[in-house]
PDB file of C-alpha atoms in Angstrom:
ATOM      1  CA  UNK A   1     -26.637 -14.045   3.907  1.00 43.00           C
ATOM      2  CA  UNK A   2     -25.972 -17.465   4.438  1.00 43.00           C
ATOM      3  CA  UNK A   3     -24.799 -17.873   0.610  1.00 44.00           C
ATOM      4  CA  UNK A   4     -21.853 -15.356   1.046  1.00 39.00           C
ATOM      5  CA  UNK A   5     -20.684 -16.334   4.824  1.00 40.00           C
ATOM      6  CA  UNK A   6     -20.480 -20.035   2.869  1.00 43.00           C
ATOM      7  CA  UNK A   7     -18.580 -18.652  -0.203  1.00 41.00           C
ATOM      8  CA  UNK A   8     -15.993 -16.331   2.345  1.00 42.00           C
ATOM      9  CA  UNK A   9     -15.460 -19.679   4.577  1.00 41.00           C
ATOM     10  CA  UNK A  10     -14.992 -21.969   1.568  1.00 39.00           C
ATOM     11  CA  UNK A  11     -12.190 -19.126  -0.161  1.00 37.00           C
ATOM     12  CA  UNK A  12     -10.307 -19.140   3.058  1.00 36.00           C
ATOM     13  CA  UNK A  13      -9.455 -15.374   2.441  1.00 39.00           C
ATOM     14  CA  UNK A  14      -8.142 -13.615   5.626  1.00 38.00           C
ATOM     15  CA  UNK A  15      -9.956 -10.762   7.134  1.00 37.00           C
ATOM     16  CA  UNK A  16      -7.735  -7.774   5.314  1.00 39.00           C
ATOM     17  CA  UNK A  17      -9.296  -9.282   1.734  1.00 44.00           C
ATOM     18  CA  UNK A  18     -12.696  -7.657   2.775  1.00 54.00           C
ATOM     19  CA  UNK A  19     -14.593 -11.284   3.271  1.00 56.00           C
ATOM     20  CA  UNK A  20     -13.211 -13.184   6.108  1.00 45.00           C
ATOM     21  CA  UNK A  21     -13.331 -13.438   9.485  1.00 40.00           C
ATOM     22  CA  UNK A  22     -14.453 -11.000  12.224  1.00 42.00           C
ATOM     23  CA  UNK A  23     -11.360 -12.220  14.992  1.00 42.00           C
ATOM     24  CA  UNK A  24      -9.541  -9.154  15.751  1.00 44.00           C
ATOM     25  CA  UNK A  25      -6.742  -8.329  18.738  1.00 39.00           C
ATOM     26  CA  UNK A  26      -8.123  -6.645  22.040  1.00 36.00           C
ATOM     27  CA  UNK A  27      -8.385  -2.947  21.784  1.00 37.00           C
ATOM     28  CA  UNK A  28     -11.089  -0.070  23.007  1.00 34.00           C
ATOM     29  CA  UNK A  29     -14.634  -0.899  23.013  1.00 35.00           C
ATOM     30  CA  UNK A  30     -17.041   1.395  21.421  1.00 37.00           C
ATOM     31  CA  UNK A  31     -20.056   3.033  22.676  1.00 38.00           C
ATOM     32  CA  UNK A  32     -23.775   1.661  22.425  1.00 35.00           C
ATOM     33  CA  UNK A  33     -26.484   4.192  20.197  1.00 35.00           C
ATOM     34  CA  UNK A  34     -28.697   5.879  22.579  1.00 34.00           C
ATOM     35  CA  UNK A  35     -30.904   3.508  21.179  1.00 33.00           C
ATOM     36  CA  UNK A  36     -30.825   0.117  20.892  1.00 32.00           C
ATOM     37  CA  UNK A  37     -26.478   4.858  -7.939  1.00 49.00           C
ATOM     38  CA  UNK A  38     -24.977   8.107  -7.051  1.00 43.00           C
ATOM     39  CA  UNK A  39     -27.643  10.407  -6.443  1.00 44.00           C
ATOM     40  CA  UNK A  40     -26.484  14.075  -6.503  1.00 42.00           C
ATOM     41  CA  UNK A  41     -24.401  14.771  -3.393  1.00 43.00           C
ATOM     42  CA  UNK A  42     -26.174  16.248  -0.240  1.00 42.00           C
ATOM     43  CA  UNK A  43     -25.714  19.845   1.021  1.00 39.00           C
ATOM     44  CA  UNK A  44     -25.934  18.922   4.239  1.00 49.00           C
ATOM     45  CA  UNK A  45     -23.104  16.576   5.526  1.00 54.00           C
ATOM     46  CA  UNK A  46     -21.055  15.301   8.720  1.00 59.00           C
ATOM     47  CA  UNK A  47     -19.133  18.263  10.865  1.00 58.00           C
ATOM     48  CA  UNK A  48     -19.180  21.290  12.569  1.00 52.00           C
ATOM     49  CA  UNK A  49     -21.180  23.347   9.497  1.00 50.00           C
ATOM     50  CA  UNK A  50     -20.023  26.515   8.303  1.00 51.00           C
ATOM     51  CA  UNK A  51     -21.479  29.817   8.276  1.00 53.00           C
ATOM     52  CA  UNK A  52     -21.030  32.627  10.279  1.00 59.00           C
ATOM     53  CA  UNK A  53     -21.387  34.251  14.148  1.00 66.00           C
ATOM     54  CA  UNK A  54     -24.699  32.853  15.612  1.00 80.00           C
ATOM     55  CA  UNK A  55     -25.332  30.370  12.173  1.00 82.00           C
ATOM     56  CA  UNK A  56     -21.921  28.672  12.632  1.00 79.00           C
ATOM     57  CA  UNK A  57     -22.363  28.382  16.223  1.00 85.00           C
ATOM     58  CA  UNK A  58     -26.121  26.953  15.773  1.00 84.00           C
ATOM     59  CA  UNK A  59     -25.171  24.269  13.317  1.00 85.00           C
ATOM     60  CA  UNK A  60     -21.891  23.124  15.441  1.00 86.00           C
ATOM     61  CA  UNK A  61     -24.389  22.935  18.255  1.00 91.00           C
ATOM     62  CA  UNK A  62     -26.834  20.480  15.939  1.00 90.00           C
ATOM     63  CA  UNK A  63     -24.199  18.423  15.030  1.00 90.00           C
ATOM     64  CA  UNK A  64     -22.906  17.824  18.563  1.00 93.00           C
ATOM     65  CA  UNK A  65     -26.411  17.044  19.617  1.00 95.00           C
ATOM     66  CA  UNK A  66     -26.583  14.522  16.727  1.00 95.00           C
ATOM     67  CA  UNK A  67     -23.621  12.958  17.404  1.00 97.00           C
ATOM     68  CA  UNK A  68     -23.802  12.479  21.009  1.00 97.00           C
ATOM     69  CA  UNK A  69     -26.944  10.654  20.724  1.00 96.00           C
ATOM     70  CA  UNK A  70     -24.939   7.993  19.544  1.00 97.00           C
ATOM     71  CA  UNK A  71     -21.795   8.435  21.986  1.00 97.00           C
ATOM     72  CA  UNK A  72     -19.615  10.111  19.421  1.00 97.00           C
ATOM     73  CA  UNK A  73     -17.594  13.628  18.866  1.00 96.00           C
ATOM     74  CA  UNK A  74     -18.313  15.473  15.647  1.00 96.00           C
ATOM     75  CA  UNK A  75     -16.266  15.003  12.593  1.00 97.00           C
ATOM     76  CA  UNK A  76     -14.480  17.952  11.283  1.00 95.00           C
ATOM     77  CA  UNK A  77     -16.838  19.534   8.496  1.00 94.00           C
ATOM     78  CA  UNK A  78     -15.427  18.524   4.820  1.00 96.00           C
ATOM     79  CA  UNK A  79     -14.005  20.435   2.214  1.00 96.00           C
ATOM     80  CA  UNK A  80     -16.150  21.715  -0.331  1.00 96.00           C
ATOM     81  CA  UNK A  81     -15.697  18.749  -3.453  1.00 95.00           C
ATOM     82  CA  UNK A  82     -12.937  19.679  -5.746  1.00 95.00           C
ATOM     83  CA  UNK A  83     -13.816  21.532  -9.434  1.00 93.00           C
ATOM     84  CA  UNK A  84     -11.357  18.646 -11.112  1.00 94.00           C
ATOM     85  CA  UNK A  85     -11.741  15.516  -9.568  1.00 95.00           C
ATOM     86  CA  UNK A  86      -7.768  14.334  -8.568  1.00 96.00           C
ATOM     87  CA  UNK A  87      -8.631  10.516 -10.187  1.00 97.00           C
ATOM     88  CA  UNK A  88      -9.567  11.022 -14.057  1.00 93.00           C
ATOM     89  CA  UNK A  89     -12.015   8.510 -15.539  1.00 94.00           C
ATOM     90  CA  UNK A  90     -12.708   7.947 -19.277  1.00 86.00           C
ATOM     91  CA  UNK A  91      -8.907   8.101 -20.688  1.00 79.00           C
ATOM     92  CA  UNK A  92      -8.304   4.435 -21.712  1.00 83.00           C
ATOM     93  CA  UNK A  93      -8.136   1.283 -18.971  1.00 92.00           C
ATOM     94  CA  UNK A  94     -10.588   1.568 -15.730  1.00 96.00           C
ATOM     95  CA  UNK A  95      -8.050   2.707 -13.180  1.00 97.00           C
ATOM     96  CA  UNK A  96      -7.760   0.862 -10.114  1.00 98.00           C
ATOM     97  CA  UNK A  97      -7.538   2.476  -6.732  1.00 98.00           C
ATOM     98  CA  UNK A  98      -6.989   1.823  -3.010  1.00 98.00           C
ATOM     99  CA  UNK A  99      -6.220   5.986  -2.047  1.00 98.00           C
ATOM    100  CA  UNK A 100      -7.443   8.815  -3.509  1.00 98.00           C
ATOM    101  CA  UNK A 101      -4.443  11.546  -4.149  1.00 98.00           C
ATOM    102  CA  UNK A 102      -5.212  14.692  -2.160  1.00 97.00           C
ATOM    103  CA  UNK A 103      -3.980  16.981   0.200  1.00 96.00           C
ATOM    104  CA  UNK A 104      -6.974  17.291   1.878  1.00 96.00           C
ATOM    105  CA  UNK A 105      -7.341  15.744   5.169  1.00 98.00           C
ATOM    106  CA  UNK A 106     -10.176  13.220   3.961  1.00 98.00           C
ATOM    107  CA  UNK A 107     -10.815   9.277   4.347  1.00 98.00           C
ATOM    108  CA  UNK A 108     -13.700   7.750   2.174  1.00 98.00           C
ATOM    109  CA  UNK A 109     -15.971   4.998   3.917  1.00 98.00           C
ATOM    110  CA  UNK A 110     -17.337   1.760   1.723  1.00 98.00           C
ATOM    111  CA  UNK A 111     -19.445  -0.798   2.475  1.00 98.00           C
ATOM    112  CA  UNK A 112     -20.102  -4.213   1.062  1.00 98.00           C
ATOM    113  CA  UNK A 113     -22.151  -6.917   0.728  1.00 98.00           C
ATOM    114  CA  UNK A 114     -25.194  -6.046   1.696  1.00 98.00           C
ATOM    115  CA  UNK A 115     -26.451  -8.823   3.677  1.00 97.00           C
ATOM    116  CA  UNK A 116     -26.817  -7.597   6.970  1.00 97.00           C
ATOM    117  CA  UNK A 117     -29.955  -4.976   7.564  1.00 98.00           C
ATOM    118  CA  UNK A 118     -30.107  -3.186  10.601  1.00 97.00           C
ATOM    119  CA  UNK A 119     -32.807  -0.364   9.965  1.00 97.00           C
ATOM    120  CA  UNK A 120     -30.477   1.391  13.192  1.00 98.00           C
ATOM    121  CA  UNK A 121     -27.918   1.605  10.883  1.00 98.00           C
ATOM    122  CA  UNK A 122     -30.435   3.855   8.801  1.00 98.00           C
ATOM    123  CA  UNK A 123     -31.852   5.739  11.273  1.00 98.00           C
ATOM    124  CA  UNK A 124     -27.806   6.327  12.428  1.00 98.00           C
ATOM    125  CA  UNK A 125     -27.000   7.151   8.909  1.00 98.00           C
ATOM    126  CA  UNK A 126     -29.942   9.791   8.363  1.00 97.00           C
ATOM    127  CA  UNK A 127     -29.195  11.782  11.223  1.00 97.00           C
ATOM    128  CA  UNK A 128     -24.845  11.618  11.470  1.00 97.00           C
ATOM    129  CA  UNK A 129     -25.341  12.474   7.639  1.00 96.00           C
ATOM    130  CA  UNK A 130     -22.266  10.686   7.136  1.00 98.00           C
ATOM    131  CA  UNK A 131     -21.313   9.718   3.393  1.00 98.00           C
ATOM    132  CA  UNK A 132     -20.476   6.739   2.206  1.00 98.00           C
ATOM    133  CA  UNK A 133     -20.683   4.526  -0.851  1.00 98.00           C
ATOM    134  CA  UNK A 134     -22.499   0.903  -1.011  1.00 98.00           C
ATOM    135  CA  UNK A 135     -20.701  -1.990  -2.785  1.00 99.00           C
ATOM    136  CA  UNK A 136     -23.366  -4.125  -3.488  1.00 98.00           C
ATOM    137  CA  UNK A 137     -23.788  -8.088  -3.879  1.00 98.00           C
ATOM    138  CA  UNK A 138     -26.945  -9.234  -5.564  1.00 98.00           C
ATOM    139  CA  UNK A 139     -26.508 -12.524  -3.698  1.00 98.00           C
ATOM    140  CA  UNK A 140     -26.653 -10.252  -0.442  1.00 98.00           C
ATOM    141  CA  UNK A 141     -29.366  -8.172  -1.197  1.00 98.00           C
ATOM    142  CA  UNK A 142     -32.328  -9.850  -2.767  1.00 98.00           C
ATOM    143  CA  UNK A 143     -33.890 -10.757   0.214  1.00 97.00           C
ATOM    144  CA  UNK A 144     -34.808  -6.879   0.713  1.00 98.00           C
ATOM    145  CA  UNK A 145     -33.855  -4.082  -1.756  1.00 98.00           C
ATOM    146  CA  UNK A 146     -35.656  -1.752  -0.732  1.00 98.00           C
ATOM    147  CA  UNK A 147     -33.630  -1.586   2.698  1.00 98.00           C
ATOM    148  CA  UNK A 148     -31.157   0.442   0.943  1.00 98.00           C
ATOM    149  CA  UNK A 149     -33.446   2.679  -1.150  1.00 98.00           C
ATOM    150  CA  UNK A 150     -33.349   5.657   2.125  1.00 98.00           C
ATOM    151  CA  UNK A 151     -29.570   5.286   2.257  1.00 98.00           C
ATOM    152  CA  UNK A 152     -28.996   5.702  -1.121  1.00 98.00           C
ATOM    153  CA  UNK A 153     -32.089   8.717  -0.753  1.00 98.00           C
ATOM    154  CA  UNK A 154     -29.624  10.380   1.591  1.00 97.00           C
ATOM    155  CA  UNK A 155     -27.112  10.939  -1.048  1.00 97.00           C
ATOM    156  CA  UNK A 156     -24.883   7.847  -0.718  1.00 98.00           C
ATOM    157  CA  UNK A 157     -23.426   6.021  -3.456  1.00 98.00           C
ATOM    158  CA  UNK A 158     -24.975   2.360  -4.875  1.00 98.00           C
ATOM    159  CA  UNK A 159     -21.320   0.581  -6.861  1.00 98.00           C
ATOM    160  CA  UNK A 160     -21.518  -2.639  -8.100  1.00 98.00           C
ATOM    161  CA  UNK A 161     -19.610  -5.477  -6.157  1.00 98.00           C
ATOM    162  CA  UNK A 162     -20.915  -8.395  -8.739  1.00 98.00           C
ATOM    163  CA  UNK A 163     -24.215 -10.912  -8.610  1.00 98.00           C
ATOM    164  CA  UNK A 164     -22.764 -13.534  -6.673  1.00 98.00           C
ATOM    165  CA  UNK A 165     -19.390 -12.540  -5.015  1.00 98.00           C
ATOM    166  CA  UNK A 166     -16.875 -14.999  -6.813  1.00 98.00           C
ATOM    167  CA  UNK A 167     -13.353 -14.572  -6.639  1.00 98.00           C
ATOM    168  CA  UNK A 168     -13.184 -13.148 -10.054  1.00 98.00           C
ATOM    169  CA  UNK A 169      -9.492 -13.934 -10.998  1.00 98.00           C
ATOM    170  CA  UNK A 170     -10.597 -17.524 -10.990  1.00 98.00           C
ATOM    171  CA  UNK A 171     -13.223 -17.016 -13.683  1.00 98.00           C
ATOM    172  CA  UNK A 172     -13.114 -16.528 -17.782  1.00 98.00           C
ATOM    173  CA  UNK A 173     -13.005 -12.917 -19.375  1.00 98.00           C
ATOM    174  CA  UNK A 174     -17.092 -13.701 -20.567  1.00 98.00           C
ATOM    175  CA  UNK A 175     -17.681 -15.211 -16.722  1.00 98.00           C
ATOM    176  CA  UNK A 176     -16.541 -12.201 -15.250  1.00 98.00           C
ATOM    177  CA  UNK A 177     -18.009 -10.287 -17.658  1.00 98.00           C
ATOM    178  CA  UNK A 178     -21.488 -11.480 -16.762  1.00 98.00           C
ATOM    179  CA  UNK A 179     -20.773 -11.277 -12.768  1.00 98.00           C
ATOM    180  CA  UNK A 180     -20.047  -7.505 -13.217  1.00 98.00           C
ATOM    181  CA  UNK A 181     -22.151  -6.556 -16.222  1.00 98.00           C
ATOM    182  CA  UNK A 182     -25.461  -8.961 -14.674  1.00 98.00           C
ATOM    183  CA  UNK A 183     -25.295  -6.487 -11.563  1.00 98.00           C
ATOM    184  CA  UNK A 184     -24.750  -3.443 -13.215  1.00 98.00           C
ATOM    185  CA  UNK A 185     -28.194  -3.960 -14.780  1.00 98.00           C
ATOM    186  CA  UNK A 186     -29.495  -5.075 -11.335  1.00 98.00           C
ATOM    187  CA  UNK A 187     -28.896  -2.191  -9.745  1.00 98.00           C
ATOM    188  CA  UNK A 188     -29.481   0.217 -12.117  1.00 98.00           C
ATOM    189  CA  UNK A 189     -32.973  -1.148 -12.868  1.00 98.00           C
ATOM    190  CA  UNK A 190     -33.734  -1.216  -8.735  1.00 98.00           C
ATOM    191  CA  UNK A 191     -32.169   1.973  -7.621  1.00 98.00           C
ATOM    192  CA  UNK A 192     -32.458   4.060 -10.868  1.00 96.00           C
ATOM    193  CA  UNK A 193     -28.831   4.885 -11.711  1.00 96.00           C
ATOM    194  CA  UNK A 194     -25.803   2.417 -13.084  1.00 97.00           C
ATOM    195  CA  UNK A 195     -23.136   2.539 -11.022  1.00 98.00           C
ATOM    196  CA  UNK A 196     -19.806   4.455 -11.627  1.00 97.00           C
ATOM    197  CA  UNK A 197     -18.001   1.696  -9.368  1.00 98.00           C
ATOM    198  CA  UNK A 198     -16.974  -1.396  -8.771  1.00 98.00           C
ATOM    199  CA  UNK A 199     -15.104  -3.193  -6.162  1.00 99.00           C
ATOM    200  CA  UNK A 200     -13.845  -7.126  -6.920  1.00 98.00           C
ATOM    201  CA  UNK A 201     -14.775  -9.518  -4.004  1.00 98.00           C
ATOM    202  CA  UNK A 202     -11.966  -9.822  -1.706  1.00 98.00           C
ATOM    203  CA  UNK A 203      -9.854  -6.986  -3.716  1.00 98.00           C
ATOM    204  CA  UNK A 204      -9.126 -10.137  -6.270  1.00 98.00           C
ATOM    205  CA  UNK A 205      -8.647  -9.032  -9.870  1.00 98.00           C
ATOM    206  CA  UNK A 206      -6.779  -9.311 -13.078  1.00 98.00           C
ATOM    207  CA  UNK A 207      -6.876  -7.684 -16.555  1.00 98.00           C
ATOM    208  CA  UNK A 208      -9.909  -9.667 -17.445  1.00 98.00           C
ATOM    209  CA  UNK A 209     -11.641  -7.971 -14.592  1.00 98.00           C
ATOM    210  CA  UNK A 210     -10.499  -4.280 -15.518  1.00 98.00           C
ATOM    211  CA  UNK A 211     -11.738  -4.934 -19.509  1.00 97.00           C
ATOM    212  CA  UNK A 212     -14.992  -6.180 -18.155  1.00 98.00           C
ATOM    213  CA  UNK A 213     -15.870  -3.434 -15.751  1.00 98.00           C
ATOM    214  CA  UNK A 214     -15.117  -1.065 -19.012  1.00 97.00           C
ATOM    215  CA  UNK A 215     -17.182  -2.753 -21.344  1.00 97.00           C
ATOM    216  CA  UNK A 216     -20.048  -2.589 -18.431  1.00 97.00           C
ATOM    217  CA  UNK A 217     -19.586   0.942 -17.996  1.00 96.00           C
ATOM    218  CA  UNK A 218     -17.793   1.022 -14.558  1.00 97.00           C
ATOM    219  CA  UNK A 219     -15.568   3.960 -14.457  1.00 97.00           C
ATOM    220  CA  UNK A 220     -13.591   2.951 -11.441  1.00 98.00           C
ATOM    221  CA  UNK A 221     -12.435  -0.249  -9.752  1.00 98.00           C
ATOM    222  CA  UNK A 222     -12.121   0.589  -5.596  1.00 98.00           C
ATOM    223  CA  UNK A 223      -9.617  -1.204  -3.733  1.00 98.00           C
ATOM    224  CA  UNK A 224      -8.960  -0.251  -0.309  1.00 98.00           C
ATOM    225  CA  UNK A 225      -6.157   0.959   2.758  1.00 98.00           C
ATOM    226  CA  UNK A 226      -8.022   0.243   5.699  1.00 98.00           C
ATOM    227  CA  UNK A 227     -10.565  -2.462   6.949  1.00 98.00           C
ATOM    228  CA  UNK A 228     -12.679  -1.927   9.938  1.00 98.00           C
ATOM    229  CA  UNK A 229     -13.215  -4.566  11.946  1.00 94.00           C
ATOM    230  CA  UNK A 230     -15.535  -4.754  15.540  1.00 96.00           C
ATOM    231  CA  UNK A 231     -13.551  -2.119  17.487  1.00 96.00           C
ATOM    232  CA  UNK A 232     -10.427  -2.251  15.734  1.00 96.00           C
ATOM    233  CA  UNK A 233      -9.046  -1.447  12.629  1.00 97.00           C
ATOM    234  CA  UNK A 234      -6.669  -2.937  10.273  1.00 97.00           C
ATOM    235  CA  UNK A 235      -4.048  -1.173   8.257  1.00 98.00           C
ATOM    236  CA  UNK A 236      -1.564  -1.548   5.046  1.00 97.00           C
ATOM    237  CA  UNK A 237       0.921   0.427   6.448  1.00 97.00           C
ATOM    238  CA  UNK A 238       2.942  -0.138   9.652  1.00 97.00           C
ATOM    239  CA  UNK A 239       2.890   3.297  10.888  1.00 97.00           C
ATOM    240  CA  UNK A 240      -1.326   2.208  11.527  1.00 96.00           C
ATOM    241  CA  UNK A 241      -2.185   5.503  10.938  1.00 98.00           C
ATOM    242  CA  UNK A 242      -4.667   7.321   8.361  1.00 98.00           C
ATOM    243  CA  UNK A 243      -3.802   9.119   5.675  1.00 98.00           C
ATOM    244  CA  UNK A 244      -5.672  12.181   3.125  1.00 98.00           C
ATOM    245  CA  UNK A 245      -7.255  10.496   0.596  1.00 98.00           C
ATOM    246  CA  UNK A 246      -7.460   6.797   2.222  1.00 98.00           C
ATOM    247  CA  UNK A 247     -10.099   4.550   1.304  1.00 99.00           C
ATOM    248  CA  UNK A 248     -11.519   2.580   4.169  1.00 99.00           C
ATOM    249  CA  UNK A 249     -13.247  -0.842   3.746  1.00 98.00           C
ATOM    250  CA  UNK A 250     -16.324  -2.034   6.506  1.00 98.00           C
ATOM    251  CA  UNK A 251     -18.858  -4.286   5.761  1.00 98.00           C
ATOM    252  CA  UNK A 252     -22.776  -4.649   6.322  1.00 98.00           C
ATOM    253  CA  UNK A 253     -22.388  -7.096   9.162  1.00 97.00           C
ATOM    254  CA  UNK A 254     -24.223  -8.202  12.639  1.00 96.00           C
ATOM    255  CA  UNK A 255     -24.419  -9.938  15.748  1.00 97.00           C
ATOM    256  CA  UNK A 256     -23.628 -12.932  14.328  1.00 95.00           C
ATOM    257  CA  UNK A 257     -20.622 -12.030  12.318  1.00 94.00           C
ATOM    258  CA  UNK A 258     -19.457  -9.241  15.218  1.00 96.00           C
ATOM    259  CA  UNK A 259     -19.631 -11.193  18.019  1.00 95.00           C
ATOM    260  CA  UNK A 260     -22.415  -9.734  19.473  1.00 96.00           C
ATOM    261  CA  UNK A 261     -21.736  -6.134  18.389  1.00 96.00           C
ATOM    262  CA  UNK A 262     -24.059  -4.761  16.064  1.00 97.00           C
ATOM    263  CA  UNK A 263     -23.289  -2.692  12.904  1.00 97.00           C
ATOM    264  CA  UNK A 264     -24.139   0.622  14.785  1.00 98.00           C
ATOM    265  CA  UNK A 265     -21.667  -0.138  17.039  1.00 98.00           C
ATOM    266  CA  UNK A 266     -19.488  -1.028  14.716  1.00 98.00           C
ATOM    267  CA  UNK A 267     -20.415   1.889  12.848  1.00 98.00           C
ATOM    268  CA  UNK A 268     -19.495   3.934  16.046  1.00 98.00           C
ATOM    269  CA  UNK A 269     -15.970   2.781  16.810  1.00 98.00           C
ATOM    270  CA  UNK A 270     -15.128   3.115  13.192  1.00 98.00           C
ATOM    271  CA  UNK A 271     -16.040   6.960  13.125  1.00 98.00           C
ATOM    272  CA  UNK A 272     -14.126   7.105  16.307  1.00 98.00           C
ATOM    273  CA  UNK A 273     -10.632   6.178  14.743  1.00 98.00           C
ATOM    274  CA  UNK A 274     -11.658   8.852  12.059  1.00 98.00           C
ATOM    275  CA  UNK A 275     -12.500  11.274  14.348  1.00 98.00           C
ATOM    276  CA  UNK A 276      -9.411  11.014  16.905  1.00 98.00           C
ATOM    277  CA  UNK A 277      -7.351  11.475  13.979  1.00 98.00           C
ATOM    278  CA  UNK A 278      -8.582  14.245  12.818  1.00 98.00           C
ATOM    279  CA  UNK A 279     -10.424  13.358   9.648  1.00 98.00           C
ATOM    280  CA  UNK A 280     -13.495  14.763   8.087  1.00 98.00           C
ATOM    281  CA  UNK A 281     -15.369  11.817   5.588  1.00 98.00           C
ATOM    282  CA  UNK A 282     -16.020  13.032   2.344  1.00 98.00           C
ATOM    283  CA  UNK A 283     -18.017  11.156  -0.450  1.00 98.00           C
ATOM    284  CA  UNK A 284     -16.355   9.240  -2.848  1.00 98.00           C
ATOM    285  CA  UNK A 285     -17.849   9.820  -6.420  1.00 97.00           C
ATOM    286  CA  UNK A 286     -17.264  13.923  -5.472  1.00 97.00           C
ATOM    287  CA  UNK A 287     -13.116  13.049  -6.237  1.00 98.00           C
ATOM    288  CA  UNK A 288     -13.590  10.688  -9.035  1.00 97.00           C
ATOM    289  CA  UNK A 289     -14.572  11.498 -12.907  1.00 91.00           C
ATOM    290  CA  UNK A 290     -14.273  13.165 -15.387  1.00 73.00           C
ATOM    291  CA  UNK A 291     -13.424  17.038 -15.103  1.00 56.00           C
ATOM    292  CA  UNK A 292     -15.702  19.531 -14.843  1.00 53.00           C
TER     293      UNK A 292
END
């Protein structure tokens, strides 16, 4: 973890580049737990459930009861994925995205690095059933793959966010070739599948990066619209609001990145913006691909 702190203090990026500093302005605090690849998508995921009469009712119940343990309101139940993914892979260049165009009322939650490892943040994960995708540094993760082996189990996607976390648009077509192609074969070999995605450290890329990722096999370079911070959350846009289709940016982070707060937490207040907006979370890979 130490490696990548070093290489975000030494870039001097500011927080909204996805690598910087955890200093954010005063706002709500969040609520403590009540305790202190893309694998095929899972059937069972965050909201109310749908159904019928006493069914319906039974699984809005469960997910109340799940979500309470950890201080929080349900999400609304997402949309069933759509039969033509709305962002079309395969046609030519790797497109590069920060938004996902939909109309429905979606956000899609990321997080990279890897280098914090808070088996709550499992636990949390396995029973919100919340999906999200994993942007992976190699640098990051060595010290314990198989931490993320049960969140990728649960259905959440494993992208590729390079071996060692350079800023990429200051490296050679072949350098950045190796930094995106070397953990494509990383992560494949340790979590069974290659990844569809890739996201460049602190959102810096170029045309060198896009050819790479294609010659790699990444379908999809990820940008992002929102970063979560410790309670707060920073936007693109002035109106500060969420949009359908928005791509929001965390990180796996700790107590001594967060101030004290620890990624549950974090983890908490960030489905708390989603939720008092109105948003259900949908998986990623569902809206992006080829078409069915």
């Amino acid at each position: 973890m130490a490696g990548v702190v070093a290489l975000c203090a030494a870039l001097l990026v500011p927080v909204i580049s996805g690598c910087g500093a955890t200093a954010e302005p005063s706002g709500p605090g969040g609520g403590r737990p009540a305790s202190s690849v893309s694998p095929s998508p899972s059937p069972d995921r965050a909201g109310g459930g749908e159904g019928t009469g006493d069914t319906a009712a039974g699984e809005r119940a469960a997910a109340a009861a799940r979500f309470a343990r950890w201080d929080l309101k349900p999400l609304p139940a997402a949309p069933a994925p759509p039969a033509s993914p709305p962002v079309r892979t395969g046609g030519g260049k790797v497109p590069v995205i920060s938004e996902i165009p939909t109309r429905d009322k979606v956000v899609f939650l990321t997080f990279d690095d890897g280098a914090e490892k808070d088996p709550e943040f499992v636990r949390m994960m396995r029973e919100l059933k919340v999906p999200f995708t994993m942007f992976l540094t190699d640098a990051a993760i060595r010290s314990d793959y198989g931490y993320f082996t049960p969140l990728a189990a649960l259905g959440n996607g494993v992208a590729n966010h390079t071996l060692t976390h350079p800023n990429l648009r200051t490296l050679g077509a072949e350098a950045q070739r190796r930094e995106i192609c070397g953990q494509q074969r990383k992560l494949a070999g340790t979590y069974g599948a290659t990844p569809r995605l890739m996201r460049p450290p602190y959102g810096n890329w170029n045309e060198d990066t896009r050819a790479a990722a294609a010659s790699c096999g990444v379908e999809a370079i990820v940008l992002w619209r929102e970063s979560m911070q410790i309670t707060n959350m920073q936007y693109q846009r002035a109106d500060r609001k969420l949009r359908p289709g928005d791509i929001i940016l965390a990180h796996f982070r700790g107590p001594s990145e967060l101030k004290g707060t620890s990624m549950t937490e974090m983890t908490a207040n960030l489905l708390r913006h989603v939720q008092e907006q109105g948003f259900a979370v949908a998986r990623l890979e569902d809206y992006i691909g080829r078409a069915r």
